[in-house]
mmCIF file of C-alpha atoms in Angstrom:
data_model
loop_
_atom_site.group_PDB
_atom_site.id
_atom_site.type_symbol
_atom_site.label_atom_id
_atom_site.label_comp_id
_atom_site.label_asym_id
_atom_site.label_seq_id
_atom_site.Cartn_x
_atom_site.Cartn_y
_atom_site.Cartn_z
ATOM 1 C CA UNK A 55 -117.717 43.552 194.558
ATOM 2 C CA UNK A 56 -120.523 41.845 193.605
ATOM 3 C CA UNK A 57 -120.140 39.723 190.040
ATOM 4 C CA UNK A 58 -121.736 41.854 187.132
ATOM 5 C CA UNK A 59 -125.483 41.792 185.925
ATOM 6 C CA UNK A 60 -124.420 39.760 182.884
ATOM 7 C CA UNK A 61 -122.088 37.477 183.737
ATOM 8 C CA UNK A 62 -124.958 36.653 186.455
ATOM 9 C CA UNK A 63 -127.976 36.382 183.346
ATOM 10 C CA UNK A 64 -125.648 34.394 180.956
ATOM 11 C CA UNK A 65 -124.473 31.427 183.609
ATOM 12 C CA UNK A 66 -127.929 31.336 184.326
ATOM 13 C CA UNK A 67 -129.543 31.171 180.621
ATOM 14 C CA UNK A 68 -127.454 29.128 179.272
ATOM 15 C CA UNK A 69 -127.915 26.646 182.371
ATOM 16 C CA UNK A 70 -131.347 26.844 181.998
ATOM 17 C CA UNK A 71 -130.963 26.046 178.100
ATOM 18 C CA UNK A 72 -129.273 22.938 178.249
ATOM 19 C CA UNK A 73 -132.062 21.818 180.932
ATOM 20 C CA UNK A 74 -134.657 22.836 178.368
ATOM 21 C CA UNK A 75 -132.754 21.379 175.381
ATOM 22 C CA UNK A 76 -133.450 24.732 173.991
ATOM 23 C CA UNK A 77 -130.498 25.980 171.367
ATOM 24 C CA UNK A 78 -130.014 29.404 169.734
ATOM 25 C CA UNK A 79 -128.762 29.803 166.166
ATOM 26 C CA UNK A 80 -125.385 31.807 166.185
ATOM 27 C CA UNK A 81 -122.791 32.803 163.260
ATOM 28 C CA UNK A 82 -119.074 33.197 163.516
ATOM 29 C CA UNK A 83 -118.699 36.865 164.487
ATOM 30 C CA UNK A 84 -121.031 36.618 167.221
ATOM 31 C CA UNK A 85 -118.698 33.301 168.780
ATOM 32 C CA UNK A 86 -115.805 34.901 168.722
ATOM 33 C CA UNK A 87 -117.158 38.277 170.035
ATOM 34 C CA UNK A 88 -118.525 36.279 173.247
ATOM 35 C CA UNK A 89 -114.972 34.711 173.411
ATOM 36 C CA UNK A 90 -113.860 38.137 173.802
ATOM 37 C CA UNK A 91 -116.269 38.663 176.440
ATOM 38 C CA UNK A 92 -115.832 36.344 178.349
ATOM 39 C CA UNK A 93 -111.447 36.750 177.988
ATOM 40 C CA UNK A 94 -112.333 40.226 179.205
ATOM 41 C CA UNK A 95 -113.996 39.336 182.140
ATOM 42 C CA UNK A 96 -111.581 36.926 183.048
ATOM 43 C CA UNK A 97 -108.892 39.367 182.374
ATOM 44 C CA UNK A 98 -110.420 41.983 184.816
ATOM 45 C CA UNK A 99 -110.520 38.737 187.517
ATOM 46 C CA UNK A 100 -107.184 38.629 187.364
ATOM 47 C CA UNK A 101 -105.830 41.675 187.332
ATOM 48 C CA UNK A 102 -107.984 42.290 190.794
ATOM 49 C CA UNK A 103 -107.104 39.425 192.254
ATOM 50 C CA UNK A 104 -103.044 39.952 191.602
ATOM 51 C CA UNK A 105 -103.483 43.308 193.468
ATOM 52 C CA UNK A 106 -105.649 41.506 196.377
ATOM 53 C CA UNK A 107 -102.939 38.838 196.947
ATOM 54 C CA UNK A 108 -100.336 41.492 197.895
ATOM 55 C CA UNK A 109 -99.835 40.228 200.751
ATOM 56 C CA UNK A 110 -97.768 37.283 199.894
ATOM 57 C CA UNK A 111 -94.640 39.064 200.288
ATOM 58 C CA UNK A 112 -95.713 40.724 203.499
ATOM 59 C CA UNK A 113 -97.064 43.772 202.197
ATOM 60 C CA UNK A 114 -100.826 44.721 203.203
ATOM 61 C CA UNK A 115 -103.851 43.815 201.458
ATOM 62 C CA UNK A 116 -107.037 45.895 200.086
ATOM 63 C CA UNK A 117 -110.120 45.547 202.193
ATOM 64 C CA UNK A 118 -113.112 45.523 200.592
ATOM 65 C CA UNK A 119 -114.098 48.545 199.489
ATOM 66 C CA UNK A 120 -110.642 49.144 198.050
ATOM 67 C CA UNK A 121 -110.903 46.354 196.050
ATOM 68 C CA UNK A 122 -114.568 47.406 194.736
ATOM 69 C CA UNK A 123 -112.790 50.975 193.481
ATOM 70 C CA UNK A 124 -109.675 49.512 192.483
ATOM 71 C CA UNK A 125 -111.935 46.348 189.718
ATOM 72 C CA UNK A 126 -113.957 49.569 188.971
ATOM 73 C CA UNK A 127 -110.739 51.111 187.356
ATOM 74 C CA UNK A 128 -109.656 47.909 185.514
ATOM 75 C CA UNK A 129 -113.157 47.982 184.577
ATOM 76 C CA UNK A 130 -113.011 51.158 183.232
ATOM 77 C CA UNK A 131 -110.057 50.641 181.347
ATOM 78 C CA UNK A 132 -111.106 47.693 179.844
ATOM 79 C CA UNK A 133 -114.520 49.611 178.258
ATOM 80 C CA UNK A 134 -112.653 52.199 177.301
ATOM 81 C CA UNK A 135 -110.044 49.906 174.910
ATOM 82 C CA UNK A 136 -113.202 48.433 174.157
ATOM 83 C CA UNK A 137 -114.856 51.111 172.804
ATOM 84 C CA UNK A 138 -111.971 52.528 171.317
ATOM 85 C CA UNK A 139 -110.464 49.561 169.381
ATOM 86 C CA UNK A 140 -114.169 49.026 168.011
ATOM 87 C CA UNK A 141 -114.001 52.329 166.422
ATOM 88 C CA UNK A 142 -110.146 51.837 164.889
ATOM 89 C CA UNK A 143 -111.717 48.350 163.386
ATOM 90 C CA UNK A 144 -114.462 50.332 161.774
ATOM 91 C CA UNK A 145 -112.348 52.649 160.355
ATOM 92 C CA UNK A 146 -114.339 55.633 162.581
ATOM 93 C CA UNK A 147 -111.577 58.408 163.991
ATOM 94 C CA UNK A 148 -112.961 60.843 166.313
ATOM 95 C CA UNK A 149 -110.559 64.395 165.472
ATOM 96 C CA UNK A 150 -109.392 66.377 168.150
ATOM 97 C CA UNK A 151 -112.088 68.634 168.367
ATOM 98 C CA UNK A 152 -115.110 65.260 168.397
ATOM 99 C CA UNK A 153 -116.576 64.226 171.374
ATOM 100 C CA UNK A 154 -119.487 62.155 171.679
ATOM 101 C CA UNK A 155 -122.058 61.338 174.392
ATOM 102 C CA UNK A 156 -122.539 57.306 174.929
ATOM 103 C CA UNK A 157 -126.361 57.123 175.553
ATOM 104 C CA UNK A 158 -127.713 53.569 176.341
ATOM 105 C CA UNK A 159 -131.346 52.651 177.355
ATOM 106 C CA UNK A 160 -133.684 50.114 178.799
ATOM 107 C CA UNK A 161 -133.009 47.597 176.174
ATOM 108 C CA UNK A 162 -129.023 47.695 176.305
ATOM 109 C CA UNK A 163 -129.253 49.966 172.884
ATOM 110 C CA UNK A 164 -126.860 52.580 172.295
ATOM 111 C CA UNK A 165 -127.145 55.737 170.732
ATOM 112 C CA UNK A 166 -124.598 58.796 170.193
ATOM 113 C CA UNK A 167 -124.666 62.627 170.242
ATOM 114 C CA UNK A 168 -121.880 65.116 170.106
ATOM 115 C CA UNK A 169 -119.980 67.397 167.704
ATOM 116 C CA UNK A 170 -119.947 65.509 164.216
ATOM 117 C CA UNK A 171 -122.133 65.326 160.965
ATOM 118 C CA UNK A 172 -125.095 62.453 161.323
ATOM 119 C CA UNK A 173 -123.387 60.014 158.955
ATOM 120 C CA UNK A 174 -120.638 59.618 161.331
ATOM 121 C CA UNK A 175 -122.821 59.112 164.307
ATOM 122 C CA UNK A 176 -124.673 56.236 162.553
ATOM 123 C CA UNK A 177 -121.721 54.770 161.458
ATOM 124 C CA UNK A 178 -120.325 54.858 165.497
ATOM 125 C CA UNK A 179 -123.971 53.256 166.749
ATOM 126 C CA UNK A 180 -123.434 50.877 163.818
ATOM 127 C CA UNK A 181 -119.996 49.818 165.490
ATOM 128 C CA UNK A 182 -120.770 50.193 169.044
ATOM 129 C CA UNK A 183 -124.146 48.024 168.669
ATOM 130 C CA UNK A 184 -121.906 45.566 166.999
ATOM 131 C CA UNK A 185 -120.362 44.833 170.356
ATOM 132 C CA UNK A 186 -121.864 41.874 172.103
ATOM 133 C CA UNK A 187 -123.323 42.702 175.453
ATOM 134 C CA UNK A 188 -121.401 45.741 175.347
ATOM 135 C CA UNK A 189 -124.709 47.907 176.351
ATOM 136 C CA UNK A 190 -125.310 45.947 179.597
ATOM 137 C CA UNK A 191 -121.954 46.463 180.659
ATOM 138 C CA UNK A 192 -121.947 49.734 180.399
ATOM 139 C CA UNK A 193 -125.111 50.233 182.222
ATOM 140 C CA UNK A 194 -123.703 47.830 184.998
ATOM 141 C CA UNK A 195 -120.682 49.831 185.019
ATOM 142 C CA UNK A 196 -122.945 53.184 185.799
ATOM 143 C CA UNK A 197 -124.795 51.657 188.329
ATOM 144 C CA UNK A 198 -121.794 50.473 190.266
ATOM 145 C CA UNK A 199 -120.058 54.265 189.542
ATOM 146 C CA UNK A 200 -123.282 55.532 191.311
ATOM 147 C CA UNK A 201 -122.989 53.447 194.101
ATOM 148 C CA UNK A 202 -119.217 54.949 194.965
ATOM 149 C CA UNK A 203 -120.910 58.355 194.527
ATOM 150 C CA UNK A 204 -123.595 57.525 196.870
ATOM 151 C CA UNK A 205 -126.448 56.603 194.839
ATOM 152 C CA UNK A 206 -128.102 53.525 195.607
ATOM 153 C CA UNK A 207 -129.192 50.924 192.440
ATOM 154 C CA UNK A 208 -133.103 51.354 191.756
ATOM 155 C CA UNK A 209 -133.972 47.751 192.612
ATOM 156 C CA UNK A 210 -137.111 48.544 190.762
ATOM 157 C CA UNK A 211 -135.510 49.689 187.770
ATOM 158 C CA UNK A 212 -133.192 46.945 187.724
ATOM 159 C CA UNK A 213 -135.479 43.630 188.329
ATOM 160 C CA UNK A 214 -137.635 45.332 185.468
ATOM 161 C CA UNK A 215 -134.678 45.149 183.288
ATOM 162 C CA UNK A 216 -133.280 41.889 184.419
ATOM 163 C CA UNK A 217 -136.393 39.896 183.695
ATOM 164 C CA UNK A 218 -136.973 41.688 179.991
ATOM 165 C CA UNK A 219 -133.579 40.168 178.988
ATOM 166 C CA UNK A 220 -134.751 36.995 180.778
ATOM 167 C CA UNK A 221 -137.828 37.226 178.516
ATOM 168 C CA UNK A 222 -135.498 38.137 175.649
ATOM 169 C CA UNK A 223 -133.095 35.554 175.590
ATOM 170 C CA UNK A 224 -134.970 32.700 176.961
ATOM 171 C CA UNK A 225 -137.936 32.924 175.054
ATOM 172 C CA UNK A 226 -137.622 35.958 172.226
ATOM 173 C CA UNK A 227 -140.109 37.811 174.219
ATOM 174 C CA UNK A 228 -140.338 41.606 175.990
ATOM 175 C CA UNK A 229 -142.180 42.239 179.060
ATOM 176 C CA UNK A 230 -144.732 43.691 176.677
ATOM 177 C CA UNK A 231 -145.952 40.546 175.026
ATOM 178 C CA UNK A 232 -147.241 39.035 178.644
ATOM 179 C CA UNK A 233 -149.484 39.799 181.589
ATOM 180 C CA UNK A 234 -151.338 38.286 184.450
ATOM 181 C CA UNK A 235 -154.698 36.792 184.825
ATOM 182 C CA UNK A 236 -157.044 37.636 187.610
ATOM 183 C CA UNK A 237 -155.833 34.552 189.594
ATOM 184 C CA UNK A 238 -151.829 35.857 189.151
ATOM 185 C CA UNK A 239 -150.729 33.536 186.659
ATOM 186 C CA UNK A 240 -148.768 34.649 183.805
ATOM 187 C CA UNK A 241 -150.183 34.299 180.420
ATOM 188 C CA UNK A 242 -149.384 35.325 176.518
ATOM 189 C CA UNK A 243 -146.286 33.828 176.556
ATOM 190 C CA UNK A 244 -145.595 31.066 174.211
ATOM 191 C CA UNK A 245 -144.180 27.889 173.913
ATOM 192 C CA UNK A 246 -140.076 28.815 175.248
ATOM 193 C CA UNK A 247 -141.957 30.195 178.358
ATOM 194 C CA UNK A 248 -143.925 27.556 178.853
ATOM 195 C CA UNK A 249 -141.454 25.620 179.210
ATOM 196 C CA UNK A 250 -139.630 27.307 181.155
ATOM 197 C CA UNK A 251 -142.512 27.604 183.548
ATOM 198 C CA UNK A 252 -142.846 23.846 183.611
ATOM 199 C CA UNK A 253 -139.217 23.620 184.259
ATOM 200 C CA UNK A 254 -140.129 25.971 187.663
ATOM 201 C CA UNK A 255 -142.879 23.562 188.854
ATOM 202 C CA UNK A 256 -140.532 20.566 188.386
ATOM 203 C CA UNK A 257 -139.064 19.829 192.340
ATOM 204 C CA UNK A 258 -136.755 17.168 189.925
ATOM 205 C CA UNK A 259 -135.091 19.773 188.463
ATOM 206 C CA UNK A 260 -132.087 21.204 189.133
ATOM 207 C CA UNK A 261 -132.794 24.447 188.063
ATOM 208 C CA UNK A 262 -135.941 25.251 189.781
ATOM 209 C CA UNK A 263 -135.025 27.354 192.374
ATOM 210 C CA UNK A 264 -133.862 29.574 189.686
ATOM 211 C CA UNK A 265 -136.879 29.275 187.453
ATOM 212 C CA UNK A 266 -139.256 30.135 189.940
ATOM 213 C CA UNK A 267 -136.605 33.263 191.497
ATOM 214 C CA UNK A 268 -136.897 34.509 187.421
ATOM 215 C CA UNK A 269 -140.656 34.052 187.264
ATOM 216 C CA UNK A 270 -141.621 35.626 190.807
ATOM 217 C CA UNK A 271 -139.494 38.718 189.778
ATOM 218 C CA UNK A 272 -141.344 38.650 186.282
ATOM 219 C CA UNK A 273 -144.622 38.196 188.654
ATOM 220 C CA UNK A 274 -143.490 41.167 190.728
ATOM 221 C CA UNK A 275 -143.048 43.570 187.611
ATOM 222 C CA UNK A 276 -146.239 42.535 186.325
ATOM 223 C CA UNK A 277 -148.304 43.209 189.015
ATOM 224 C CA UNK A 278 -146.721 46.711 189.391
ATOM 225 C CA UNK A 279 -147.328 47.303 186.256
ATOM 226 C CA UNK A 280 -144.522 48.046 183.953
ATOM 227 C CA UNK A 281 -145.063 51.653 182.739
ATOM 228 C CA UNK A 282 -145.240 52.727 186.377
ATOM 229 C CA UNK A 283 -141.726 51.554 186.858
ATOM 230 C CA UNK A 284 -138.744 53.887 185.803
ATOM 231 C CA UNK A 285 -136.229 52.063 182.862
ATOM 232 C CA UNK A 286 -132.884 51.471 183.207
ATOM 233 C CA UNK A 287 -130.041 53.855 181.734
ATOM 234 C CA UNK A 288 -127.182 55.477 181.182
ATOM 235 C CA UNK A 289 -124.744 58.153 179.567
ATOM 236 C CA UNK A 290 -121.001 58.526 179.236
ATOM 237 C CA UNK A 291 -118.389 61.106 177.987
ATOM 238 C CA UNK A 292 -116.407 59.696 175.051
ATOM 239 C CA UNK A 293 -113.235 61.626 173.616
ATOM 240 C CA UNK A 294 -109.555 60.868 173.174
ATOM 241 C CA UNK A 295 -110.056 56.792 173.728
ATOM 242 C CA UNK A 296 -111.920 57.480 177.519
ATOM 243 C CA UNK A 297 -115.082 56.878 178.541
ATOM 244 C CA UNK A 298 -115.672 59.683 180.886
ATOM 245 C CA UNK A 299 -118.430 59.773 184.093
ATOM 246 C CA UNK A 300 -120.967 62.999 183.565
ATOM 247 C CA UNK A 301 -122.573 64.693 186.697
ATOM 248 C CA UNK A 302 -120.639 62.803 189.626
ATOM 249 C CA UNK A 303 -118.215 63.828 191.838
ATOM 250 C CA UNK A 304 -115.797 61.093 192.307
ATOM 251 C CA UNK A 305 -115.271 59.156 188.230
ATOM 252 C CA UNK A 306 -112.989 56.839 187.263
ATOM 253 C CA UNK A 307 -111.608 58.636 183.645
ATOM 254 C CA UNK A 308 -108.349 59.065 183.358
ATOM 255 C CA UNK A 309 -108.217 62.680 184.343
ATOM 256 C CA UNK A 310 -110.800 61.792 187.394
ATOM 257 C CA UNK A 311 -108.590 59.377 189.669
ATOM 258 C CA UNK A 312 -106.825 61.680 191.868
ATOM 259 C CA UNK A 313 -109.179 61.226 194.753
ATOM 260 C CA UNK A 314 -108.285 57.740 194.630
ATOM 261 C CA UNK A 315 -104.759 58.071 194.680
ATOM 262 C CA UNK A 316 -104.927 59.436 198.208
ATOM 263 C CA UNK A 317 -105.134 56.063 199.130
ATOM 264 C CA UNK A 318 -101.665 54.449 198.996
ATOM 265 C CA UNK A 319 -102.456 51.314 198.334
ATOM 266 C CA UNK A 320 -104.690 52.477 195.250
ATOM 267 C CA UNK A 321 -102.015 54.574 194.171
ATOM 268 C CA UNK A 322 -99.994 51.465 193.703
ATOM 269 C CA UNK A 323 -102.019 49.421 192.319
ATOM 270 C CA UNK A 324 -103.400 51.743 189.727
ATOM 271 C CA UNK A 325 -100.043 53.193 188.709
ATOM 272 C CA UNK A 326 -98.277 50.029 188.774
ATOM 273 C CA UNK A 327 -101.369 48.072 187.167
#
């Protein structure tokens, strides 16, 4: 399984940030919430790799698409304690008879519908938005659900949203504050992108490879024009502490997995996980 969209972005940024010599300001709540991040994705390593190295003891081993369904579960799992502990430390109990749709758009934003009163649904967007990076996960999440079900990623869709949050967190920009000049080059950037350009036509540089991959895509989106491009998103189930697929045919909720358990080795790792 290929590594997810934002572990991917925040290696590279924050590579590209010590290059640059280019710090962001942070507060206490938002350290410790990328601690838990990061602890979570390092969890869900582990877990997958315990049930890949089965066969130590002689018994058999997942191939690879076993192992892509099988970190989709522990992924799943881990969102869903996510989502659900973030609610409990908010003080925010969905009753019996509450469920909610998990909406989340271009911009990694997320925003809530279902059966409760409009102060309550503020009050979950409050928490959920809370949650660093939590938005992009999700919406990694859906893409790699589709992909079991047999819908391809939009590259188009994607590269438009990987180089906004490029443009986001490298520079405070969105895709709508540049453009490109009759001769190609971008322009109405400012002084972050700038140098991150220069950083791209440096052959010294140990990041330029990367620089100029991140600009060429932002290149690419520009020329096609943004607008013309569909955005990135997503929507969830939500209701007794699972995030639930909508509209697929094979999900990984709780009450969704018995397609997978067909497969024995699944079966063992997911009961016994």
């Amino acid at each position: 399984m290929n590594i997810r969209d934002t572990v991917k972005l925040t290696l590279f940024t924050e590579k590209l940030k010590d290059s640059l010599s280019y710090k962001q300001q942070s507060n206490t709540k938002r350290s410790e919430s990328e601690a838990v991040a990061k602890k979570d994705t390092l969890t869900i390593s582990k877990q997958a790799e315990e049930a890949q190295k089965n066969g130590q003891s002689g018994k058999p081993r997942m191939n690879g698409a076993q192992f892509a369904i099988y970190s989709l579960y522990v992924d799943r799992q881990r969102l869903s304690s996510t989502i659900e502990e973030t609610l409990s430390e908010n003080g925010i109990t969905l009753a019996e008879n509450e469920s909610i749709q998990i909406h989340i758009d271009e911009k990694n934003n997320i925003t809530v519908e279902g059966t409760l009163d409009d102060q309550k649904r503020v009050q979950i967007e409050k928490a959920l938005n809370g949650v660093e990076q939590l938005g992009a996960r999700l919406l990694s999440h859906s893409d790699y659900v589709g992909e079991q079900n047999g819908k391809p990623v939009d590259k188009a869709a994607y590269e438009k949203w990987h180089v906004n949050e490029f443009l986001k967190t490298m520079a405070g920009l969105t895709l709508s504050d540049v453009s490109l000049n009759e001769a190609g080059d971008i322009i109405g950037g400012n002084e972050k992108l700038e140098k991150v350009m220069q950083a791209a036509a440096n052959p010294k540089s140990d990041l330029d490879r990367s620089c100029r991959s991140m600009l060429k895509k932002l290149k690419n989106v520009l020329a096609k024009g943004p607008d013309t491009i569909p955005d990135r998103s997503a929507t969830f189930g939500y209701s007794g502490g699972t995030l639930m697929d909508l509209n697929v045919s094979k999900g990984f909720s709780t009450g969704e997995l018995e397609e997978w358990l067909d497969d024995p080795l699944l079966r063992k790792a997911i009961l016994n996980g």
